[in-house]
mmCIF file of C-alpha atoms and ligand atoms in Angstrom:
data_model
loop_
_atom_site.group_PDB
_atom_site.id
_atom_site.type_symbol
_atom_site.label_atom_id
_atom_site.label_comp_id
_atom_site.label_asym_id
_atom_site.label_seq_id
_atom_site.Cartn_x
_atom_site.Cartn_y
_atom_site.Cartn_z
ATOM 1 C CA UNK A 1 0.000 0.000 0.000
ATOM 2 C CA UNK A 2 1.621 3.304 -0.919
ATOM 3 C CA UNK A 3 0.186 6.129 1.310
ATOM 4 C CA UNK A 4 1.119 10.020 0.577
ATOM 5 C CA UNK A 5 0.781 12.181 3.702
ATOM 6 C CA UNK A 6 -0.739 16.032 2.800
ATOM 7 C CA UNK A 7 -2.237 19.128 4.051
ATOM 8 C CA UNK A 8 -1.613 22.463 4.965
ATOM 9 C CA UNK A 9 1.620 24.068 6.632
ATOM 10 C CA UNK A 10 2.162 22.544 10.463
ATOM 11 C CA UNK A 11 -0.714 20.233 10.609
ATOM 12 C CA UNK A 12 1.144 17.555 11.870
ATOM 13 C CA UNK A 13 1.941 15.248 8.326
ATOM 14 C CA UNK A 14 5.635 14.943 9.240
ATOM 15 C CA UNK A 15 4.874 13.239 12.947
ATOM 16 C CA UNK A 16 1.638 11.324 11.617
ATOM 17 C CA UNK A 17 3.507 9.746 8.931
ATOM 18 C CA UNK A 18 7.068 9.197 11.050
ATOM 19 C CA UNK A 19 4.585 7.097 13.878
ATOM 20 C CA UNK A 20 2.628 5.343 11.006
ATOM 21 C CA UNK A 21 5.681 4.030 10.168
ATOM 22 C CA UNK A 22 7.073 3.559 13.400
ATOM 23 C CA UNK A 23 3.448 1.502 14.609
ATOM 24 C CA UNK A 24 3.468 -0.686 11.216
ATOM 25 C CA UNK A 25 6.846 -1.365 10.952
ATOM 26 C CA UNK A 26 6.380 -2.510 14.872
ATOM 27 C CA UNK A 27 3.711 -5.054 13.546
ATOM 28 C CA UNK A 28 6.049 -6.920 11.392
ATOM 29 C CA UNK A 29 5.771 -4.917 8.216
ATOM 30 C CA UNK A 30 8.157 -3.666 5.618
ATOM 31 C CA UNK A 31 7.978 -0.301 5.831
ATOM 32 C CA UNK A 32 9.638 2.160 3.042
ATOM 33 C CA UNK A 33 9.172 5.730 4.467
ATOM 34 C CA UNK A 34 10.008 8.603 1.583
ATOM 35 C CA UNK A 35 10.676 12.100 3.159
ATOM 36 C CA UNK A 36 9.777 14.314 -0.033
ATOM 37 C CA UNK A 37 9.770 17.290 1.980
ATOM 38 C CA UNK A 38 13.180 19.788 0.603
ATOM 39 C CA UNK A 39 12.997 20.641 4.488
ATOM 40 C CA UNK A 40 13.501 17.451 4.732
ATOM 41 C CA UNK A 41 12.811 16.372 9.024
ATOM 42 C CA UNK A 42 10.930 13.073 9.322
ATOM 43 C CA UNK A 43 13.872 11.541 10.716
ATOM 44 C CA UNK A 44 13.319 13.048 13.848
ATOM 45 C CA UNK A 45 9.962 12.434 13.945
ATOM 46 C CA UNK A 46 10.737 8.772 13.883
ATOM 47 C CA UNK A 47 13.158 8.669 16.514
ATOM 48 C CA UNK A 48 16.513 9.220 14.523
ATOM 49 C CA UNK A 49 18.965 10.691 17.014
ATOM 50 C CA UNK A 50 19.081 14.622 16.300
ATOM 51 C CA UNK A 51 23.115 14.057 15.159
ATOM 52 C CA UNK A 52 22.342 11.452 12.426
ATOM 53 C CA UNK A 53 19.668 12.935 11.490
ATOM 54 C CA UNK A 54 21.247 15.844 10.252
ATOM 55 C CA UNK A 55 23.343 13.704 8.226
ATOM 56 C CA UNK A 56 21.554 11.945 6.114
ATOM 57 C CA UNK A 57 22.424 11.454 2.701
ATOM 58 C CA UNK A 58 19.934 12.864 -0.206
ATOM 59 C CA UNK A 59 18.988 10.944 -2.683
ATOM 60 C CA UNK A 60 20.825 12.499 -5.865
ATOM 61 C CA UNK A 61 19.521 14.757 -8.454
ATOM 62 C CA UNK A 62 20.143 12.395 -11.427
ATOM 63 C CA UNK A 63 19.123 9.485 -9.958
ATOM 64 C CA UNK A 64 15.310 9.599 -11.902
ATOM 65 C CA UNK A 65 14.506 10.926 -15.487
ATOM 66 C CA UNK A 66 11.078 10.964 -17.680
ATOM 67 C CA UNK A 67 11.270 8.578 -20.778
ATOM 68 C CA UNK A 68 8.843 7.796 -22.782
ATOM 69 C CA UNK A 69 7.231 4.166 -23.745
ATOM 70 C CA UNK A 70 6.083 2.148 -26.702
ATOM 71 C CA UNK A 71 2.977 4.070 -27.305
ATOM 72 C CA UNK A 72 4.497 8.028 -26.098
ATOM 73 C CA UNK A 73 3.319 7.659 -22.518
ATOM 74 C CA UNK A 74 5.658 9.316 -20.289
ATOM 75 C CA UNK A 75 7.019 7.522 -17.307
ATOM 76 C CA UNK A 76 9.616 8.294 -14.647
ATOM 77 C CA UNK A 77 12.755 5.807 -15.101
ATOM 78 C CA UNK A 78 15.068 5.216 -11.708
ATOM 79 C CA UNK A 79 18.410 5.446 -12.860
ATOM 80 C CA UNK A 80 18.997 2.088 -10.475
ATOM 81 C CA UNK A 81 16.938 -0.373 -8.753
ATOM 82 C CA UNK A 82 15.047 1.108 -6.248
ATOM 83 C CA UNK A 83 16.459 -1.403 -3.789
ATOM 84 C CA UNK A 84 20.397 -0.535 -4.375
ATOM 85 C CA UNK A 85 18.989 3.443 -4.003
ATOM 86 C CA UNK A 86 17.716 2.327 -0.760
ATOM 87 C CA UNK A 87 21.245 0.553 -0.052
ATOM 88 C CA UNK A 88 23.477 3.420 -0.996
ATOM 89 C CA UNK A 89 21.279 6.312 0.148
ATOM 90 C CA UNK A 90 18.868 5.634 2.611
ATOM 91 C CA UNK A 91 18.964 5.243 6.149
ATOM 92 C CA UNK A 92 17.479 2.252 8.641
ATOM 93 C CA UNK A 93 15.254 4.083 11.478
ATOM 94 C CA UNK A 94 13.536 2.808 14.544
ATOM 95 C CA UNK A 95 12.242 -0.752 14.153
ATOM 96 C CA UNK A 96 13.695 -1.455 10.987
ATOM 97 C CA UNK A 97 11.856 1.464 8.712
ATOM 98 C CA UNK A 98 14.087 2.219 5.469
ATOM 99 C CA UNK A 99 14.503 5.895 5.219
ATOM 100 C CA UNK A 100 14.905 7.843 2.190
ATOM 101 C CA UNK A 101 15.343 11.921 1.628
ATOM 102 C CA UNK A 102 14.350 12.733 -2.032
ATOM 103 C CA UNK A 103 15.933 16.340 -1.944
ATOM 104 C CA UNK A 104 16.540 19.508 0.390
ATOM 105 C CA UNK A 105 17.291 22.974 -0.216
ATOM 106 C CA UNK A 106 20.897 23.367 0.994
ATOM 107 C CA UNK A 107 21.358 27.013 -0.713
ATOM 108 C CA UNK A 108 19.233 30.359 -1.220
ATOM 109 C CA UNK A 109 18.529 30.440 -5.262
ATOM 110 C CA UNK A 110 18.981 26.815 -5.950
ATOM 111 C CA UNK A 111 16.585 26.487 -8.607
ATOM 112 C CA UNK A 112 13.710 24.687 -8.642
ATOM 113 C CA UNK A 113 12.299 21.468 -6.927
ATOM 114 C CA UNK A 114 11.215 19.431 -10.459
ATOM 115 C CA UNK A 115 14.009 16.770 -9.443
ATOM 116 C CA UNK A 116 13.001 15.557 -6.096
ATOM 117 C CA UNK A 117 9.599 15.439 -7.464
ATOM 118 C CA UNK A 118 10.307 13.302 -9.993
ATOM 119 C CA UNK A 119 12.463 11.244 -7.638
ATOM 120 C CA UNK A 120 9.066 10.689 -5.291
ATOM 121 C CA UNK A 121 7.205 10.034 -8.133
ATOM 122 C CA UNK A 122 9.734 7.499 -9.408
ATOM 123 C CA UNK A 123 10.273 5.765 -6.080
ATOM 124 C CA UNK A 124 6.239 5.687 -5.555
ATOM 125 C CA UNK A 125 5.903 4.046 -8.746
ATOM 126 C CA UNK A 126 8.865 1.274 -8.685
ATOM 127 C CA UNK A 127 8.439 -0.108 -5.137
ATOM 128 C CA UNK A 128 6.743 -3.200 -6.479
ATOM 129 C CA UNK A 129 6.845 -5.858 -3.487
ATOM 130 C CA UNK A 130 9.737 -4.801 -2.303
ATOM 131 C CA UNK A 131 8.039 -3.178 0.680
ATOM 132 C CA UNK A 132 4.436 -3.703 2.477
ATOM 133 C CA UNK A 133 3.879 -0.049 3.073
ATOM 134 C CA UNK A 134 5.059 2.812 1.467
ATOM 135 C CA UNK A 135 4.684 5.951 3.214
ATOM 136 C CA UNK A 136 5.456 9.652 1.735
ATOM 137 C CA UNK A 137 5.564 12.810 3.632
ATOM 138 C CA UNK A 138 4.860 15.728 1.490
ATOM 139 C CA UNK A 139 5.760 19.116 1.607
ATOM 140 C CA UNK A 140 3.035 22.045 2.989
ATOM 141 C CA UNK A 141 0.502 22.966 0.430
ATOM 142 C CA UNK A 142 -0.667 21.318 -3.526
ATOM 143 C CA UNK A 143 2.431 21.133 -5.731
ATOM 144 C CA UNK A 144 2.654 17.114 -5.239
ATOM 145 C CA UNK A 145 -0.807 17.451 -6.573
ATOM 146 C CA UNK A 146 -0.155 20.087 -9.533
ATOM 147 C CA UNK A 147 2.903 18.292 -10.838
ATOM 148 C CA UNK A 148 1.473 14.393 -10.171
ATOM 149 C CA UNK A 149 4.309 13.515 -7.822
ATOM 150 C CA UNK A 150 1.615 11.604 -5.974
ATOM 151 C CA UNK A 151 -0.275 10.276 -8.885
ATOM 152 C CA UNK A 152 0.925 6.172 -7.707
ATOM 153 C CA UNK A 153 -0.379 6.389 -4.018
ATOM 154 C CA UNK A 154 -3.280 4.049 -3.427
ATOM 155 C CA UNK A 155 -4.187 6.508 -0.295
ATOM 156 C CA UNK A 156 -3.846 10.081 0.606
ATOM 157 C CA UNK A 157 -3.879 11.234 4.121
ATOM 158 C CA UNK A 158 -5.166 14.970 4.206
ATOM 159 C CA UNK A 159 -4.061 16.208 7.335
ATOM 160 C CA UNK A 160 -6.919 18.811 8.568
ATOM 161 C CA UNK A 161 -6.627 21.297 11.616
ATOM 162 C CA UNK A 162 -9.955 22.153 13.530
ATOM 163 C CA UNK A 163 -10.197 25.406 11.235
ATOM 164 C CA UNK A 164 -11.641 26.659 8.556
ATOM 165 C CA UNK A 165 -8.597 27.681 6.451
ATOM 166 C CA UNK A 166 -7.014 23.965 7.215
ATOM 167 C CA UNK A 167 -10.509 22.540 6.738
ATOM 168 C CA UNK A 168 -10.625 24.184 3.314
ATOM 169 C CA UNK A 169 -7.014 23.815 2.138
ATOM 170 C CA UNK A 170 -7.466 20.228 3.293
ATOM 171 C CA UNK A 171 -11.003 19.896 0.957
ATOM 172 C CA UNK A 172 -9.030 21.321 -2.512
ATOM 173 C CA UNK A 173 -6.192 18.518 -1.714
ATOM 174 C CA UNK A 174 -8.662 16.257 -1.156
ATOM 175 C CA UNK A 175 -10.700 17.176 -4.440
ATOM 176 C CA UNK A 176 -7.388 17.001 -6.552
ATOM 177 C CA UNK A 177 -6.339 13.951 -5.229
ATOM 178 C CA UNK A 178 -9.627 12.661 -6.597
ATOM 179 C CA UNK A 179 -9.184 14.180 -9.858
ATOM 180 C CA UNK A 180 -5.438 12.837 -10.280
ATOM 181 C CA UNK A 181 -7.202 9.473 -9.413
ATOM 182 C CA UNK A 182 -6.095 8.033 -6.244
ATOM 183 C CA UNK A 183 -8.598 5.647 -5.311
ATOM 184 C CA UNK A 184 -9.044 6.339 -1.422
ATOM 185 C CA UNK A 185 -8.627 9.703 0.038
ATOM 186 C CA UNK A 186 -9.140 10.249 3.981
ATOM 187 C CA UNK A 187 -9.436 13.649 6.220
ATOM 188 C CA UNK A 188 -7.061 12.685 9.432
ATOM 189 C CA UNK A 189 -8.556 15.459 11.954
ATOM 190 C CA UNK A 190 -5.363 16.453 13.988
ATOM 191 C CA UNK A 191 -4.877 18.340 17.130
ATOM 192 C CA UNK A 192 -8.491 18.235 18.212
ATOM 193 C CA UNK A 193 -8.998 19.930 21.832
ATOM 194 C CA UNK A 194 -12.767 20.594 22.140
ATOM 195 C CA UNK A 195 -16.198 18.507 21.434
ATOM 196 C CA UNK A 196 -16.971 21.609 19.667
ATOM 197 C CA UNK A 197 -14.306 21.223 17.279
ATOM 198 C CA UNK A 198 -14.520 17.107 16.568
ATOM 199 C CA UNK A 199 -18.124 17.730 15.393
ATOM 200 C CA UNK A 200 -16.840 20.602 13.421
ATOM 201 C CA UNK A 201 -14.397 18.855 11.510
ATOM 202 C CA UNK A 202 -17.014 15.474 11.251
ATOM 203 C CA UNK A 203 -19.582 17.895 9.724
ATOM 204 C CA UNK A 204 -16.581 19.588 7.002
ATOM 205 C CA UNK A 205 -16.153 15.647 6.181
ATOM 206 C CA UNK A 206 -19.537 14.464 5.884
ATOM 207 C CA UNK A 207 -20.278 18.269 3.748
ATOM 208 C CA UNK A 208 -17.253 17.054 1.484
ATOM 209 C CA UNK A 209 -18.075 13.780 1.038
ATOM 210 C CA UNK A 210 -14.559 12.680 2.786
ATOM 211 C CA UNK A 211 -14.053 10.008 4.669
ATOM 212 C CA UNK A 212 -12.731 11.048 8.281
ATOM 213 C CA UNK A 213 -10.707 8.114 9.006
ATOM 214 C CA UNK A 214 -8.759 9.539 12.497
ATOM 215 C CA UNK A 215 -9.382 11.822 15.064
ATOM 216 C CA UNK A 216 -6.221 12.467 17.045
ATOM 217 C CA UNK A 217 -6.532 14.470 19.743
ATOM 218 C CA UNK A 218 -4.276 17.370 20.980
ATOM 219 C CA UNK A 219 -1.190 16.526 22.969
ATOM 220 C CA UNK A 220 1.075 18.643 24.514
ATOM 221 C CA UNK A 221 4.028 15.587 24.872
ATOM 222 C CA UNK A 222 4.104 16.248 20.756
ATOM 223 C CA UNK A 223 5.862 19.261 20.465
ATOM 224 C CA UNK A 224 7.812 18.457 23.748
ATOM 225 C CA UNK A 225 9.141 15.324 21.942
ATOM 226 C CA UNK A 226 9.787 17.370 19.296
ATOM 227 C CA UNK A 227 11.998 19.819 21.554
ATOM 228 C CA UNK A 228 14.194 16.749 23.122
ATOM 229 C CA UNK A 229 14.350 15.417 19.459
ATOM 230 C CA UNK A 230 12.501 12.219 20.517
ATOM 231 C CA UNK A 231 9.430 10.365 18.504
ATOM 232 C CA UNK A 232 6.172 10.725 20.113
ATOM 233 C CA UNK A 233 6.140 7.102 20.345
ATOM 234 C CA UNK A 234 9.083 6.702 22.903
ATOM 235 C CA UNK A 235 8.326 9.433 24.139
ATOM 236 C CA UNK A 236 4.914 8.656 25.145
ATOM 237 C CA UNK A 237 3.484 5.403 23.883
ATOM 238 C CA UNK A 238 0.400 5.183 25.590
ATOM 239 C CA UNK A 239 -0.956 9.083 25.333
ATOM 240 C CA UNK A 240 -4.339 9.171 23.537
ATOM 241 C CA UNK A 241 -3.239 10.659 20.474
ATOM 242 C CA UNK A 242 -0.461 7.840 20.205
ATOM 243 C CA UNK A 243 -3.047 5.149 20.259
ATOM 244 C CA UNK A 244 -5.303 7.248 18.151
ATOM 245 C CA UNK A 245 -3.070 6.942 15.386
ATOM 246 C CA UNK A 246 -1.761 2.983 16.291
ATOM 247 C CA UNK A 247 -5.996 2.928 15.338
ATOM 248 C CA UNK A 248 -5.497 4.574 11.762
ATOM 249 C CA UNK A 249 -2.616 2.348 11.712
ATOM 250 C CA UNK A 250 -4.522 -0.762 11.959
ATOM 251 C CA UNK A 251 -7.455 0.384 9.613
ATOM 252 C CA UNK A 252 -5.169 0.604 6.892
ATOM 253 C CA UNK A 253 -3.473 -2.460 7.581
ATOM 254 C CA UNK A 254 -6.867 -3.928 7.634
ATOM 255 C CA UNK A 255 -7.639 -2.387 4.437
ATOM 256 C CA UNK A 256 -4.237 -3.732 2.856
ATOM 257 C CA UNK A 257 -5.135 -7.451 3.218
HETATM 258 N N1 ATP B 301 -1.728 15.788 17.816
HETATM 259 C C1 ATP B 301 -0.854 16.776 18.078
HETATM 260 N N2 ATP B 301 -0.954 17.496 19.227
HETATM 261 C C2 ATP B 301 -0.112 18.513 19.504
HETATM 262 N N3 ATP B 301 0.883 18.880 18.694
HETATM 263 C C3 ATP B 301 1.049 18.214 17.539
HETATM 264 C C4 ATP B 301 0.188 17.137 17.162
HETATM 265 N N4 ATP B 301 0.604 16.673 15.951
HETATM 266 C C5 ATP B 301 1.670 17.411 15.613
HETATM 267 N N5 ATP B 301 1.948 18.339 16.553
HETATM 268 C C6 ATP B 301 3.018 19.341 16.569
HETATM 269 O O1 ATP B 301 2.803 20.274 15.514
HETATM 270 C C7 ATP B 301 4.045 20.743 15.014
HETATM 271 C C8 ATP B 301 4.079 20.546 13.510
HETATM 272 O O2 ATP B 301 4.067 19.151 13.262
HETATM 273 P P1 ATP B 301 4.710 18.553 11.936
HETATM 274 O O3 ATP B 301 6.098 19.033 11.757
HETATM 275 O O4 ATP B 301 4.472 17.098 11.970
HETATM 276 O O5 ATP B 301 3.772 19.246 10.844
HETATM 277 P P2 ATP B 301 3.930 19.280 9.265
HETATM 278 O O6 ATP B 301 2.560 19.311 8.714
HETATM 279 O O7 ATP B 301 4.823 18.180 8.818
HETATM 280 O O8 ATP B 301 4.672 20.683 9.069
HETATM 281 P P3 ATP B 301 5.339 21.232 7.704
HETATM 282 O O9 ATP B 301 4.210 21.731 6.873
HETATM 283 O O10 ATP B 301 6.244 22.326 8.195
HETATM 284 O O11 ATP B 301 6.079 20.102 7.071
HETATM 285 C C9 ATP B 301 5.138 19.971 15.752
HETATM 286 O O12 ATP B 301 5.629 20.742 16.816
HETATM 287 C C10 ATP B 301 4.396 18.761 16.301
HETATM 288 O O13 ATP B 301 4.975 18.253 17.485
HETATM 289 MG MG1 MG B 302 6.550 18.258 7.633
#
């Protein structure tokens, strides 16, 4: 199952997709995690110590192209097999997750992104069996949608805050997902602190026609995690939101067999 992670700036797709992988890999699975973020930090999220983390190696430029087939149908080529790019450039996390960083803006003026986003692309659409779960952390806002980086997931998270701007930004991702034809899209409601606001959200869904398949509460331990450089998951396994999201985890397992 290849899952892409969206939604708007700070809604929490970096940590929900680090502790997806984190949960499933836990439950025996092959887990391929793809930070396609150019700011790149899922490694942290995951519970890569802070030094290593800032040393991991990116994925290079050249490694994917677009060719063309038999009948002029473009298609992203890796330059190797996507299990040697995993050998030479990614990283193993936590529980036995493969990590890999598909680019990251190292200078001011350093062009444009097109590369990394056809690495994504390329990696989404080669992983054959060689993992159970692919998961792919996107960058803030619709570009993975506008260029198609996303166009091989099987399932889009949408990431929505309990406000209207996040609620809205979250409902165009949604609708382009659907129009680039990925087959099942989902609203994960994050950071939830009221009643008032879960019904809120569950009402956006059900207006939307979008499955809401999460509801993950607000915890503070997230951001303090995030300030020791731990993963929410060691830092506190059994916190609501933790288990909220081992729940999502199992639905889509569930929904993978
Ligand atoms: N359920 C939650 N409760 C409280 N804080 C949360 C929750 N989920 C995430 N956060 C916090 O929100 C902040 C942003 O999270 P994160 O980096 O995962 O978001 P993002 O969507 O990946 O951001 P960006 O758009 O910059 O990539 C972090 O400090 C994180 O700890
Ligand atoms: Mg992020």
């Amino acid at each position: 199952m290849k899952i892409a992670v969206s939604g708007k700036g700070g809604s929490g797709k970096t940590t929900l997709t680090g502790m997806l992988a984190r949960i499933m890999a836990r439950s025996g699975h092959r887990v391929l995690a793809i930070d396609a973020d150019p700011n790149p930090n899922m490694a942290m999220a995951m519970g890569v110590p802070r030094e290593r983390a800032e040393t991991l190696s990116v994925i290079p430029r050249d490694m994917a192209h677009w060719e063309e087939d038999d009948n002029g149908q473009p298609f992203v080529k890796l330059q190797k097999p996507l299990a040697q790019i995993a050998a030479e450039y990614g990283v193993t996390a936590p529980d036995g997750i493969r990590l890999l960083v598909t680019g990251q803006i190292t200078e001011a003026g350093a062009g444009c992104m097109c590369q990394p986003h056809t690495i994504a692309r390329g990696l989404m659409a080669n992983v054959g069996d060689w993992a159970d779960f692919i998961l792919t952390d996107m960058e803030a806002g619709l570009e993975h949608l506008s260029r198609g980086t996303t166009e091989h997931a099987d399932v889009m998270l949408v990431v929505v805050e309990p406000y209207y701007r996040s609620l809205d930004t979250g409902a165009r991702a949604a609708g382009l997902a659907r129009a680039l034809g990925i087959p099942n899209i989902f609203f994960v409601a994050n950071k939830l602190r009221t009643e008032t606001e879960r019904q809120a959200v569950k009402e956006l869904a059900d207006k939307k026609g979008i499955e809401l398949i999460a509801l993950i509460p607000h915890d503070e331990g997230f951001p303090e995690a995030d300030r020791l450089g731990l993963a929410p998951l060691d830092f506190a396994p059994d916190s609501p939101a933790v288990q909220e999201i081992a729940r999502l985890a199992q639905k889509l397992e569930a929904r993978a067999a």
